[in-house]
Amino acid sequence: MYLIRNVRLLMVGALLLFGLLGCQSLGDTTASRPLMGTGDLGLIVERATGSVLVINTTRHELLGRVEGLGDLSHASVVYSRDGRFGYVFGRDGGLSKVDLLTRTLAGRVVQSGNSIGGAISQDGRYVAVSNYEPGGVKVFDSNTLELEVEVPAVYVGEDGGPARSKTVGLVDAPGNRFVFSLFDANQIWTLDMAEDTPQIVRLEAGDAPYDALITPDGRYYIAGLFGEDGLSMLDLWHSGQGVTEILPGYGKGEQRLPVYKMPHLEGWAVADGRAFFPAVGHHQVLVANTEDWSLSDRIDVQGQPVFVMASPDNRQIWVSFAHPRNDVIQVIDSQTLEVIKTLEPGKAVLHMEYTPRGEEVWVSARDSNRVTVYNTRTLEPVAELEAEKPSGIFFTSRAHTLGL
């Protein structure tokens, strides 16, 4: 069977122990902490030290450091509905629960050998983790971190026997569903957690889906394809119609450049009826019409784009880049489709995050050991924070956004 409920129970004592460990106060003590909400808090991943910084976006302030989170070389974060807890997905298969208010590690489980991100369900009850080794998805109770469901990514291999695929592009979807892609099997699966018995739907997709996104309205799941120029799209309102291909052959007849880092589609941009995608193997941002998903334009940029992100007001598109030209950010005007400014936040820019209403963007520069905060109106830096090899930046506003 592909579904196994309550396979593993975690020891309550271990969870209590984790709540007492892993906190470095940075000069703060529990007694001195003022009461605060969580709406302007967030986490910055320090990838080399297995730690995260708890930050306040309003005050540009580091509140504390939480340690003991394992391998964070490719880490992401989702949040509980109230924004108090961040669930950190580490590359070593670790799922860590961080309490932003007490700045402590509230729980941790190593659930696989190699994982690549996760998601939290629409109702906040379940946290799902996408795994490379062994291939598949595991779903945990968000409160206790007890295993609820295991979904091995089993498919028919080239020799006709069973094989396991790496799973990628895991997102949450309306209806308490999770959607993810199977890189080796060329498939997209949906996992419905709304009923007592979870249901899986398996659909054929394009060649080697490597990452995916869900549109802000939760309707379309779009997987980027490493094996071909194009994307696979699933209309979740009409999933019985199967997966369709969009932007086919966008690089046909062109010389494909080396890919030093795969683009991240989860940070894609939708603005003014258009979608902005990073092109794989090309120094371009692609523009598609969201009415029929046809390719409408291409924007030349200075390198291979990794993140292509729209500001909350949809007026700007911020683009980061892969090695070796990864020390800059380019800002695109969504109306004119022109690059209006090139910024230099530091060496090895890895991630960007807008504040909830978009007045600022926080940018991490790993090899400069700093995070720079930019004003989105003036495009000038307004603050800098020190961090140890910072990478992902995740604000609690994500708690109220589908697919993040």
CSV table of C-alpha atoms in Angstrom, one decimal:
chain,number,residue,atom,x,y,z
A,1,MET,CA,0.0,0.0,0.0
A,2,TYR,CA,1.2,3.5,-0.8
A,3,LEU,CA,-0.5,5.1,2.2
A,4,ILE,CA,0.5,4.3,5.8
A,5,ARG,CA,-1.1,6.1,8.6
A,6,ASN,CA,0.5,6.5,12.0
A,7,VAL,CA,3.6,4.5,11.0
A,8,ARG,CA,5.8,6.1,13.6
A,9,LEU,CA,5.1,7.7,17.0
A,10,LEU,CA,7.6,10.3,18.3
A,11,MET,CA,8.6,10.3,22.0
A,12,VAL,CA,7.0,13.2,23.9
A,13,GLY,CA,10.0,13.5,26.1
A,14,ALA,CA,12.2,14.1,23.0
A,15,LEU,CA,10.0,17.0,21.9
A,16,LEU,CA,10.2,18.5,25.4
A,17,LEU,CA,14.0,18.2,25.3
A,18,PHE,CA,14.2,19.9,22.0
A,19,GLY,CA,12.2,22.8,23.4
A,20,LEU,CA,14.9,23.3,26.0
A,21,LEU,CA,17.9,23.2,23.6
A,22,GLY,CA,19.1,25.0,20.6
A,23,CYS,CA,18.7,28.7,21.6
A,24,GLN,CA,21.3,31.3,21.6
A,25,SER,CA,19.8,34.6,22.9
A,26,LEU,CA,22.1,37.2,21.2
A,27,GLY,CA,21.8,39.3,24.5
A,28,ASP,CA,18.1,38.6,25.0
A,29,THR,CA,16.5,36.7,28.0
A,30,THR,CA,13.1,35.3,28.4
A,31,ALA,CA,12.3,37.7,31.2
A,32,SER,CA,13.2,40.7,29.1
A,33,ARG,CA,11.2,39.9,26.0
A,34,PRO,CA,8.3,42.2,25.4
A,35,LEU,CA,5.0,40.9,24.3
A,36,MET,CA,4.7,41.0,20.5
A,37,GLY,CA,2.7,39.7,17.6
A,38,THR,CA,4.2,37.6,14.8
A,39,GLY,CA,3.1,39.5,11.7
A,40,ASP,CA,6.5,41.3,11.2
A,41,LEU,CA,8.7,38.4,12.2
A,42,GLY,CA,10.7,36.0,10.0
A,43,LEU,CA,13.6,33.6,9.8
A,44,ILE,CA,16.9,33.8,7.9
A,45,VAL,CA,18.7,30.6,7.2
A,46,GLU,CA,22.4,30.4,8.1
A,47,ARG,CA,23.3,27.6,5.8
A,48,ALA,CA,26.8,26.8,7.0
A,49,THR,CA,26.1,26.6,10.7
A,50,GLY,CA,22.7,24.8,10.9
A,51,SER,CA,21.1,27.8,12.5
A,52,VAL,CA,18.3,30.3,11.8
A,53,LEU,CA,18.1,34.0,12.8
A,54,VAL,CA,14.8,35.3,14.1
A,55,ILE,CA,14.3,38.8,12.8
A,56,ASN,CA,11.8,41.7,13.1
A,57,THR,CA,11.2,43.4,9.7
A,58,THR,CA,9.8,46.6,11.1
A,59,ARG,CA,12.8,47.4,13.3
A,60,HIS,CA,15.4,45.7,11.0
A,61,GLU,CA,16.5,43.8,14.1
A,62,LEU,CA,18.0,40.4,14.9
A,63,LEU,CA,16.0,39.0,17.9
A,64,GLY,CA,17.8,35.7,18.4
A,65,ARG,CA,19.5,32.7,16.9
A,66,VAL,CA,18.2,29.1,17.0
A,67,GLU,CA,20.8,26.4,16.5
A,68,GLY,CA,20.9,22.6,16.0
A,69,LEU,CA,18.9,22.4,12.8
A,70,GLY,CA,21.3,20.1,10.9
A,71,ASP,CA,22.2,20.5,7.2
A,72,LEU,CA,20.7,23.7,5.9
A,73,SER,CA,22.6,23.9,2.6
A,74,HIS,CA,19.2,23.8,0.8
A,75,ALA,CA,16.6,24.8,3.3
A,76,SER,CA,13.1,26.3,3.2
A,77,VAL,CA,10.5,27.3,5.7
A,78,VAL,CA,6.7,27.3,6.0
A,79,TYR,CA,4.7,28.7,8.9
A,80,SER,CA,1.8,27.8,11.2
A,81,ARG,CA,-1.4,29.6,10.7
A,82,ASP,CA,-0.7,32.0,13.7
A,83,GLY,CA,2.8,32.7,12.5
A,84,ARG,CA,4.4,31.5,15.7
A,85,PHE,CA,6.1,28.3,14.5
A,86,GLY,CA,8.3,28.0,11.5
A,87,TYR,CA,8.8,24.5,10.0
A,88,VAL,CA,12.3,24.3,8.6
A,89,PHE,CA,13.1,21.6,5.9
A,90,GLY,CA,16.8,20.7,5.9
A,91,ARG,CA,18.8,18.9,3.2
A,92,ASP,CA,19.6,16.1,5.6
A,93,GLY,CA,16.0,15.0,5.9
A,94,GLY,CA,15.5,17.0,9.1
A,95,LEU,CA,12.1,18.6,9.8
A,96,SER,CA,12.6,21.2,12.6
A,97,LYS,CA,9.9,23.2,14.4
A,98,VAL,CA,11.1,26.7,15.5
A,99,ASP,CA,9.2,28.8,18.0
A,100,LEU,CA,9.7,32.4,16.9
A,101,LEU,CA,8.4,33.9,20.1
A,102,THR,CA,10.7,32.0,22.5
A,103,ARG,CA,13.4,31.6,19.9
A,104,THR,CA,13.8,27.8,20.7
A,105,LEU,CA,13.7,24.6,18.8
A,106,ALA,CA,10.3,23.2,19.7
A,107,GLY,CA,10.7,19.8,17.9
A,108,ARG,CA,12.8,18.0,15.4
A,109,VAL,CA,12.7,14.7,13.5
A,110,VAL,CA,15.0,13.3,10.8
A,111,GLN,CA,12.5,11.7,8.5
A,112,SER,CA,14.6,10.8,5.4
A,113,GLY,CA,18.1,10.7,4.0
A,114,ASN,CA,17.8,13.7,1.7
A,115,SER,CA,14.9,16.1,1.4
A,116,ILE,CA,14.1,19.0,-0.8
A,117,GLY,CA,11.5,21.2,0.8
A,118,GLY,CA,7.9,21.0,2.0
A,119,ALA,CA,4.5,22.6,2.5
A,120,ILE,CA,1.8,23.1,5.1
A,121,SER,CA,-1.8,22.2,4.5
A,122,GLN,CA,-4.6,24.7,4.0
A,123,ASP,CA,-6.0,24.1,7.4
A,124,GLY,CA,-2.6,24.0,9.1
A,125,ARG,CA,-3.0,20.5,10.4
A,126,TYR,CA,-0.4,18.8,8.3
A,127,VAL,CA,3.2,19.4,7.3
A,128,ALA,CA,4.4,17.5,4.2
A,129,VAL,CA,8.1,16.9,3.3
A,130,SER,CA,9.4,16.1,-0.2
A,131,ASN,CA,12.2,13.6,-0.3
A,132,TYR,CA,15.0,12.5,-2.7
A,133,GLU,CA,16.1,9.6,-0.6
A,134,PRO,CA,14.1,7.5,-0.4
A,135,GLY,CA,11.8,9.1,-3.0
A,136,GLY,CA,8.4,10.1,-1.8
A,137,VAL,CA,6.4,12.4,0.5
A,138,LYS,CA,5.8,12.1,4.2
A,139,VAL,CA,3.1,14.0,6.0
A,140,PHE,CA,3.3,14.9,9.7
A,141,ASP,CA,1.0,16.3,12.4
A,142,SER,CA,2.0,20.0,12.6
A,143,ASN,CA,1.5,20.1,16.4
A,144,THR,CA,3.3,16.9,17.5
A,145,LEU,CA,5.4,16.1,14.4
A,146,GLU,CA,4.0,12.5,14.5
A,147,LEU,CA,4.1,10.8,11.1
A,148,GLU,CA,0.5,10.6,9.6
A,149,VAL,CA,1.0,9.5,6.0
A,150,GLU,CA,3.8,8.1,3.9
A,151,VAL,CA,3.6,8.2,0.1
A,152,PRO,CA,6.5,6.3,-1.6
A,153,ALA,CA,7.0,7.7,-5.1
A,154,VAL,CA,6.9,4.2,-6.7
A,155,TYR,CA,6.6,3.9,-10.5
A,156,VAL,CA,7.3,1.4,-13.2
A,157,GLY,CA,11.0,1.7,-14.2
A,158,GLU,CA,12.6,1.2,-17.6
A,159,ASP,CA,13.2,-2.5,-16.8
A,160,GLY,CA,9.5,-3.0,-16.1
A,161,GLY,CA,10.1,-3.4,-12.3
A,162,PRO,CA,9.3,-1.0,-9.5
A,163,ALA,CA,11.5,2.1,-9.0
A,164,ARG,CA,11.5,5.1,-6.6
A,165,SER,CA,11.6,8.6,-7.9
A,166,LYS,CA,12.9,11.8,-6.4
A,167,THR,CA,10.0,14.1,-5.5
A,168,VAL,CA,10.2,17.8,-6.1
A,169,GLY,CA,7.9,20.9,-6.4
A,170,LEU,CA,5.8,20.1,-3.4
A,171,VAL,CA,3.1,22.8,-2.7
A,172,ASP,CA,-0.1,23.1,-0.8
A,173,ALA,CA,-3.4,23.5,-2.7
A,174,PRO,CA,-7.0,24.4,-1.9
A,175,GLY,CA,-9.1,21.6,-0.5
A,176,ASN,CA,-6.4,20.4,1.9
A,177,ARG,CA,-4.4,18.9,-1.0
A,178,PHE,CA,-0.7,18.6,-1.6
A,179,VAL,CA,0.7,18.5,-5.2
A,180,PHE,CA,4.2,17.4,-6.2
A,181,SER,CA,6.2,16.1,-9.1
A,182,LEU,CA,8.3,12.9,-9.7
A,183,PHE,CA,11.5,13.9,-11.4
A,184,ASP,CA,12.5,10.4,-12.5
A,185,ALA,CA,9.0,9.2,-13.4
A,186,ASN,CA,7.8,12.3,-15.4
A,187,GLN,CA,4.6,12.5,-13.4
A,188,ILE,CA,2.6,14.9,-11.2
A,189,TRP,CA,0.7,13.5,-8.2
A,190,THR,CA,-2.0,15.0,-6.0
A,191,LEU,CA,-2.5,14.0,-2.4
A,192,ASP,CA,-5.9,14.8,-0.9
A,193,MET,CA,-5.8,15.0,2.9
A,194,ALA,CA,-9.4,16.2,3.3
A,195,GLU,CA,-10.9,12.7,4.0
A,196,ASP,CA,-10.1,10.1,6.6
A,197,THR,CA,-8.4,8.0,3.9
A,198,PRO,CA,-6.0,10.2,1.9
A,199,GLN,CA,-6.4,9.8,-1.9
A,200,ILE,CA,-3.7,9.9,-4.6
A,201,VAL,CA,-4.1,10.9,-8.2
A,202,ARG,CA,-1.2,10.2,-10.6
A,203,LEU,CA,-0.9,12.1,-13.9
A,204,GLU,CA,1.7,11.9,-16.7
A,205,ALA,CA,3.8,15.0,-17.2
A,206,GLY,CA,6.7,16.2,-19.3
A,207,ASP,CA,10.3,15.2,-19.3
A,208,ALA,CA,12.1,15.5,-15.9
A,209,PRO,CA,10.0,18.0,-13.8
A,210,TYR,CA,12.6,19.7,-11.5
A,211,ASP,CA,10.6,22.3,-9.6
A,212,ALA,CA,7.1,23.7,-9.6
A,213,LEU,CA,4.8,26.5,-8.4
A,214,ILE,CA,1.1,27.1,-7.9
A,215,THR,CA,-0.6,30.3,-9.1
A,216,PRO,CA,-1.7,32.7,-6.4
A,217,ASP,CA,-5.4,31.7,-6.8
A,218,GLY,CA,-4.5,28.0,-6.2
A,219,ARG,CA,-5.8,26.9,-9.6
A,220,TYR,CA,-2.8,26.1,-11.7
A,221,TYR,CA,0.1,23.9,-10.8
A,222,ILE,CA,3.0,24.4,-13.1
A,223,ALA,CA,6.2,22.3,-13.2
A,224,GLY,CA,9.4,23.3,-14.9
A,225,LEU,CA,11.0,20.7,-17.2
A,226,PHE,CA,14.7,20.0,-17.2
A,227,GLY,CA,14.5,17.5,-20.0
A,228,GLU,CA,12.8,19.8,-22.5
A,229,ASP,CA,12.0,23.4,-23.3
A,230,GLY,CA,8.5,23.9,-21.8
A,231,LEU,CA,6.4,23.5,-18.7
A,232,SER,CA,3.7,21.1,-17.6
A,233,MET,CA,0.5,22.6,-16.2
A,234,LEU,CA,-2.3,21.0,-14.2
A,235,ASP,CA,-5.6,22.8,-13.9
A,236,LEU,CA,-6.7,21.8,-10.4
A,237,TRP,CA,-10.2,22.9,-11.1
A,238,HIS,CA,-10.4,20.4,-13.9
A,239,SER,CA,-7.7,17.8,-13.0
A,240,GLY,CA,-9.6,15.1,-14.8
A,241,GLN,CA,-8.4,16.7,-18.1
A,242,GLY,CA,-4.8,15.8,-17.2
A,243,VAL,CA,-1.6,17.7,-17.7
A,244,THR,CA,-1.1,20.1,-20.6
A,245,GLU,CA,2.1,21.6,-22.0
A,246,ILE,CA,2.6,25.3,-22.0
A,247,LEU,CA,5.4,27.4,-23.6
A,248,PRO,CA,6.6,24.5,-25.7
A,249,GLY,CA,9.9,24.8,-27.4
A,250,TYR,CA,10.6,28.3,-26.1
A,251,GLY,CA,14.4,27.7,-26.7
A,252,LYS,CA,14.1,25.7,-29.9
A,253,GLY,CA,16.9,26.5,-32.3
A,254,GLU,CA,18.9,28.4,-29.8
A,255,GLN,CA,22.2,27.5,-28.2
A,256,ARG,CA,21.6,26.3,-24.6
A,257,LEU,CA,24.0,27.7,-22.1
A,258,PRO,CA,25.5,25.8,-19.1
A,259,VAL,CA,23.1,25.6,-16.1
A,260,TYR,CA,25.1,26.2,-12.9
A,261,LYS,CA,22.0,26.4,-10.7
A,262,MET,CA,18.5,25.4,-11.4
A,263,PRO,CA,15.9,28.2,-11.4
A,264,HIS,CA,13.4,28.2,-8.6
A,265,LEU,CA,9.9,28.4,-9.9
A,266,GLU,CA,8.4,28.8,-6.5
A,267,GLY,CA,9.5,32.4,-6.5
A,268,TRP,CA,7.8,33.2,-9.8
A,269,ALA,CA,6.0,36.4,-10.7
A,270,VAL,CA,2.5,37.2,-11.8
A,271,ALA,CA,1.7,40.8,-12.7
A,272,ASP,CA,-0.9,42.6,-14.8
A,273,GLY,CA,-2.2,39.4,-16.4
A,274,ARG,CA,1.3,38.1,-17.3
A,275,ALA,CA,3.5,35.5,-15.8
A,276,PHE,CA,7.3,35.9,-15.6
A,277,PHE,CA,9.5,32.8,-15.6
A,278,PRO,CA,13.2,32.1,-15.5
A,279,ALA,CA,14.4,30.4,-18.7
A,280,VAL,CA,16.5,27.3,-18.2
A,281,GLY,CA,19.8,27.6,-20.0
A,282,HIS,CA,19.1,31.1,-21.3
A,283,HIS,CA,19.9,34.6,-20.0
A,284,GLN,CA,16.3,35.6,-20.2
A,285,VAL,CA,13.1,36.1,-18.2
A,286,LEU,CA,10.1,34.7,-20.2
A,287,VAL,CA,6.8,36.5,-20.2
A,288,ALA,CA,3.5,34.5,-20.7
A,289,ASN,CA,-0.1,35.6,-21.2
A,290,THR,CA,-2.0,34.0,-18.3
A,291,GLU,CA,-5.2,33.9,-20.3
A,292,ASP,CA,-3.9,31.3,-22.8
A,293,TRP,CA,-0.4,30.6,-21.4
A,294,SER,CA,1.3,31.6,-24.7
A,295,LEU,CA,4.8,33.1,-24.8
A,296,SER,CA,4.4,36.9,-25.3
A,297,ASP,CA,7.8,38.3,-24.7
A,298,ARG,CA,11.4,37.7,-23.6
A,299,ILE,CA,13.5,40.0,-21.4
A,300,ASP,CA,17.3,39.8,-21.7
A,301,VAL,CA,19.0,39.9,-18.4
A,302,GLN,CA,22.7,39.8,-17.3
A,303,GLY,CA,22.9,36.1,-16.4
A,304,GLN,CA,21.0,32.8,-15.8
A,305,PRO,CA,18.0,33.8,-13.6
A,306,VAL,CA,17.2,31.8,-10.5
A,307,PHE,CA,14.5,33.7,-8.7
A,308,VAL,CA,12.0,35.9,-10.6
A,309,MET,CA,9.7,37.6,-8.0
A,310,ALA,CA,6.9,40.2,-8.3
A,311,SER,CA,6.4,42.9,-5.8
A,312,PRO,CA,3.0,42.8,-4.0
A,313,ASP,CA,1.8,45.8,-6.1
A,314,ASN,CA,3.0,44.0,-9.3
A,315,ARG,CA,5.0,47.0,-10.5
A,316,GLN,CA,8.4,45.5,-10.1
A,317,ILE,CA,10.0,42.2,-10.9
A,318,TRP,CA,13.2,41.4,-9.0
A,319,VAL,CA,15.6,38.8,-10.5
A,320,SER,CA,18.5,37.0,-8.9
A,321,PHE,CA,21.1,35.0,-10.8
A,322,ALA,CA,23.2,31.8,-10.8
A,323,HIS,CA,27.0,31.5,-10.6
A,324,PRO,CA,29.3,33.1,-11.9
A,325,ARG,CA,27.3,36.3,-12.2
A,326,ASN,CA,25.5,36.0,-8.9
A,327,ASP,CA,26.5,39.2,-7.1
A,328,VAL,CA,23.8,41.4,-8.5
A,329,ILE,CA,20.0,41.8,-8.6
A,330,GLN,CA,18.2,43.3,-11.5
A,331,VAL,CA,14.9,45.1,-11.2
A,332,ILE,CA,12.4,45.0,-14.1
A,333,ASP,CA,9.5,47.4,-14.7
A,334,SER,CA,6.4,45.1,-15.2
A,335,GLN,CA,4.8,47.6,-17.6
A,336,THR,CA,7.7,48.5,-19.9
A,337,LEU,CA,9.5,45.1,-19.4
A,338,GLU,CA,12.8,47.0,-19.1
A,339,VAL,CA,15.6,46.6,-16.6
A,340,ILE,CA,15.4,49.8,-14.6
A,341,LYS,CA,18.2,49.2,-12.1
A,342,THR,CA,21.1,46.8,-11.3
A,343,LEU,CA,21.9,46.4,-7.6
A,344,GLU,CA,25.0,44.9,-5.9
A,345,PRO,CA,24.0,43.5,-2.5
A,346,GLY,CA,27.2,41.5,-2.1
A,347,LYS,CA,28.9,38.2,-3.1
A,348,ALA,CA,26.8,35.1,-3.9
A,349,VAL,CA,23.3,36.5,-3.6
A,350,LEU,CA,21.0,33.6,-2.8
A,351,HIS,CA,17.5,34.8,-1.8
A,352,MET,CA,15.1,37.7,-1.7
A,353,GLU,CA,11.9,38.3,0.3
A,354,TYR,CA,9.4,41.2,0.2
A,355,THR,CA,8.0,42.6,3.4
A,356,PRO,CA,4.3,41.8,3.7
A,357,ARG,CA,3.1,45.0,1.9
A,358,GLY,CA,6.2,45.3,-0.3
A,359,GLU,CA,7.8,48.5,0.9
A,360,GLU,CA,11.1,46.7,1.3
A,361,VAL,CA,13.1,43.7,-0.1
A,362,TRP,CA,15.5,41.8,2.1
A,363,VAL,CA,18.4,40.2,0.1
A,364,SER,CA,21.0,37.7,1.4
A,365,ALA,CA,24.6,37.6,0.2
A,366,ARG,CA,26.2,34.4,1.4
A,367,ASP,CA,29.8,35.2,0.8
A,368,SER,CA,29.5,38.7,2.2
A,369,ASN,CA,27.9,37.4,5.4
A,370,ARG,CA,25.2,40.0,5.3
A,371,VAL,CA,21.6,40.7,4.5
A,372,THR,CA,20.8,44.0,2.8
A,373,VAL,CA,17.4,45.7,3.0
A,374,TYR,CA,16.3,47.8,0.0
A,375,ASN,CA,13.5,50.4,-0.2
A,376,THR,CA,11.4,49.4,-3.2
A,377,ARG,CA,10.5,53.0,-4.1
A,378,THR,CA,14.0,54.5,-4.1
A,379,LEU,CA,15.8,51.2,-4.8
A,380,GLU,CA,18.4,52.2,-2.3
A,381,PRO,CA,19.7,50.2,0.7
A,382,VAL,CA,18.2,51.3,4.1
A,383,ALA,CA,19.7,48.7,6.4
A,384,GLU,CA,22.3,45.9,6.7
A,385,LEU,CA,22.3,42.9,9.1
A,386,GLU,CA,25.2,40.6,9.8
A,387,ALA,CA,24.6,36.8,9.3
A,388,GLU,CA,26.7,33.7,9.0
A,389,LYS,CA,26.5,32.5,5.3
A,390,PRO,CA,22.8,33.6,4.9
A,391,SER,CA,20.7,32.0,2.3
A,392,GLY,CA,16.8,31.7,2.5
A,393,ILE,CA,14.8,34.5,4.0
A,394,PHE,CA,11.2,33.7,5.0
A,395,PHE,CA,8.7,36.1,6.6
A,396,THR,CA,5.6,35.0,8.5
A,397,SER,CA,3.3,36.6,5.9
A,398,ARG,CA,3.8,33.3,4.1
A,399,ALA,CA,1.5,31.7,6.6
A,400,HIS,CA,-1.4,33.2,4.7
A,401,THR,CA,-0.3,32.6,1.1
A,402,LEU,CA,-0.9,29.5,-0.9
A,403,GLY,CA,2.1,27.6,-2.2
A,404,LEU,CA,4.7,29.2,-0.1
